[in-house]
Short mmCIF file of C-alpha atoms in Angstrom, two decimals:
data_model
loop_
_atom_site.label_atom_id
_atom_site.label_comp_id
_atom_site.label_asym_id
_atom_site.label_seq_id
_atom_site.Cartn_x
_atom_site.Cartn_y
_atom_site.Cartn_z
CA MET A 1 36.41 19.95 57.55
CA GLU A 2 37.11 20.59 61.18
CA LYS A 3 38.75 18.52 63.93
CA ASN A 4 38.44 19.67 67.52
CA GLY A 5 37.07 23.08 66.30
CA GLN A 6 40.10 23.69 64.08
CA PRO A 7 40.24 23.50 60.31
CA GLU A 8 41.82 20.16 59.37
CA SER A 9 44.60 20.46 56.74
CA LEU A 10 43.95 18.49 53.62
CA ASN A 11 46.50 16.25 51.97
CA LEU A 12 47.57 16.83 48.37
CA PRO A 13 45.25 14.25 46.86
CA GLN A 14 42.29 15.82 48.64
CA LEU A 15 43.31 19.35 47.40
CA LEU A 16 43.78 18.05 43.83
CA ALA A 17 40.33 16.37 44.07
CA GLN A 18 38.77 19.61 45.25
CA ALA A 19 40.38 21.48 42.39
CA LYS A 20 39.14 18.99 39.87
CA TYR A 21 35.66 19.15 41.37
CA TRP A 22 35.75 22.99 40.96
CA PHE A 23 36.51 22.67 37.26
CA ASP A 24 34.13 19.82 36.69
CA THR A 25 31.23 21.62 38.33
CA ALA A 26 32.02 24.91 36.60
CA VAL A 27 32.28 23.30 33.17
CA SER A 28 29.01 21.45 33.65
CA THR A 29 27.16 24.59 34.83
CA ALA A 30 28.59 26.69 31.98
CA MET A 31 27.66 24.10 29.37
CA GLU A 32 24.13 23.79 30.66
CA ASP A 33 23.88 27.60 30.76
CA ALA A 34 24.94 27.56 27.11
CA GLY A 35 21.97 25.31 26.32
CA GLU A 36 23.95 22.02 26.02
CA ARG A 37 22.53 18.76 27.21
CA PRO A 38 23.87 17.77 30.61
CA ILE A 39 26.46 14.99 30.64
CA THR A 40 27.87 13.09 33.62
CA LEU A 41 31.36 13.49 34.98
CA ALA A 42 32.17 9.99 33.59
CA GLN A 43 31.04 11.15 30.14
CA GLN A 44 33.14 14.34 30.52
CA ASN A 45 35.98 12.06 31.37
CA VAL A 46 35.58 10.18 28.13
CA PHE A 47 36.01 13.41 26.18
CA ALA A 48 39.12 14.23 28.26
CA HIS A 49 40.81 10.89 27.38
CA LEU A 50 39.68 10.43 23.81
CA ALA A 51 42.48 10.74 21.17
CA SER A 52 41.72 12.96 18.21
CA ASP A 53 42.03 10.00 15.85
CA GLY A 54 39.92 7.68 18.00
CA THR A 55 40.37 5.35 20.92
CA THR A 56 39.16 1.85 21.71
CA VAL A 57 36.89 1.34 24.73
CA SER A 58 39.70 -0.83 26.29
CA ASP A 59 42.19 2.01 25.89
CA LEU A 60 39.68 4.48 27.28
CA SER A 61 39.08 2.40 30.35
CA ARG A 62 42.81 2.12 31.05
CA ARG A 63 43.39 5.86 30.52
CA MET A 64 40.40 6.71 32.72
CA GLY A 65 41.30 4.17 35.43
CA ILE A 66 37.86 2.50 35.36
CA THR A 67 36.47 -0.80 34.32
CA ARG A 68 35.87 -1.62 30.70
CA GLN A 69 32.14 -1.97 31.51
CA SER A 70 31.92 1.53 33.02
CA ALA A 71 33.82 3.03 30.05
CA HIS A 72 31.48 1.12 27.72
CA GLN A 73 28.39 2.53 29.49
CA ALA A 74 29.65 6.13 29.33
CA VAL A 75 30.64 5.72 25.65
CA HIS A 76 27.36 4.18 24.64
CA ALA A 77 25.38 6.95 26.38
CA LEU A 78 27.40 9.54 24.38
CA ILE A 79 26.76 7.55 21.15
CA GLU A 80 23.06 7.65 21.91
CA MET A 81 23.33 11.44 22.35
CA GLY A 82 24.94 11.68 18.93
CA LEU A 83 28.24 12.99 20.29
CA LEU A 84 30.40 9.87 19.58
CA GLU A 85 30.31 7.07 17.09
CA GLN A 86 32.14 3.77 16.51
CA VAL A 87 34.19 3.28 13.35
CA PRO A 88 36.36 0.35 12.20
CA ASP A 89 39.98 0.43 13.55
CA PRO A 90 42.25 0.48 10.51
CA ALA A 91 44.97 -1.21 12.62
CA SER A 92 42.77 -4.14 13.74
CA ALA A 93 39.86 -5.82 11.96
CA ARG A 94 38.52 -6.91 15.30
CA SER A 95 38.58 -3.51 17.04
CA ARG A 96 36.39 -0.45 16.73
CA LEU A 97 37.46 3.11 17.49
CA ILE A 98 35.40 5.61 19.34
CA VAL A 99 35.52 8.98 17.60
CA MET A 100 33.65 12.29 17.94
CA THR A 101 30.84 13.12 15.61
CA ASP A 102 30.63 16.68 14.15
CA GLU A 103 28.25 17.48 17.00
CA GLY A 104 30.71 15.91 19.51
CA ARG A 105 33.51 18.09 18.08
CA ARG A 106 31.31 21.25 18.36
CA VAL A 107 30.51 20.45 22.01
CA HIS A 108 34.15 19.59 22.74
CA LEU A 109 35.38 22.86 21.30
CA LEU A 110 32.82 24.75 23.37
CA ALA A 111 33.90 22.88 26.54
CA ARG A 112 37.58 23.72 25.76
CA SER A 113 36.65 27.35 25.37
CA VAL A 114 34.78 27.21 28.75
CA ILE A 115 37.87 25.62 30.37
CA ALA A 116 40.13 28.37 28.94
CA GLY A 117 37.74 30.96 30.42
CA LEU A 118 37.92 29.20 33.74
CA GLU A 119 41.66 29.16 33.68
CA GLU A 120 41.60 32.98 33.11
CA GLU A 121 39.22 33.37 35.92
CA LEU A 122 41.40 31.31 38.17
CA ALA A 123 44.42 33.50 37.15
CA GLN A 124 42.47 36.59 38.16
CA ARG A 125 41.55 35.10 41.46
CA LEU A 126 44.91 33.51 42.42
CA GLY A 127 47.31 35.53 40.22
CA GLU A 128 48.80 34.75 36.86
CA ALA A 129 52.20 33.72 38.31
CA THR A 130 50.50 31.26 40.68
CA VAL A 131 48.49 29.57 37.91
CA THR A 132 51.55 29.50 35.60
CA ALA A 133 53.64 27.85 38.37
CA LEU A 134 50.82 25.39 39.10
CA ARG A 135 50.60 24.42 35.42
CA ALA A 136 54.37 24.01 35.15
CA THR A 137 54.51 21.93 38.33
CA LEU A 138 51.69 19.60 37.17
CA GLN A 139 53.30 19.23 33.75
CA ARG A 140 56.62 17.98 35.20
CA PRO A 141 57.15 14.20 35.06
CA TRP A 142 56.41 12.62 38.42
CA GLY A 143 57.80 9.24 37.59
CA PRO A 144 55.96 6.04 38.33
CA PRO A 145 54.35 5.70 41.78
CA ARG A 146 56.22 3.66 44.28
CA ARG A 147 54.54 0.45 45.40
CA ASP A 148 54.68 1.50 49.05
CA PRO A 149 54.77 5.27 49.26
CA GLY A 150 54.93 5.13 53.07
CA THR A 151 58.54 4.00 53.13
CA SER A 152 61.69 5.74 51.92
#
């Protein structure tokens, strides 16, 4: 982006979004190159927020920061692909948990391997110390966001 012929500096949320886009695009490309069926970013996001023992659609929507309807659409597309399934929730007779199928676990493990490779590539490009510091910084608790971040 440029403003008056000069590169415009990006704020932190924009930089974080660009970094996420880099990973999302690289993962999608690598998975397709490996012969996997393409899935949308919303569907990738389901896998990123799915607990290993299963998650309700309502919990997924909260974790993903999207509407329940959007989460439901992404989940059901993945169910149709055979990557997820619904099972009874042992904690609630009225709820159903979304869990990975064996095929979903296989694809998820492959994606995690791709991400590990991308992290190694990033360390080669930016330096191991930089990536280690970035990870440590992002893992630190930020605390809850203030209601009005523009004031002190």
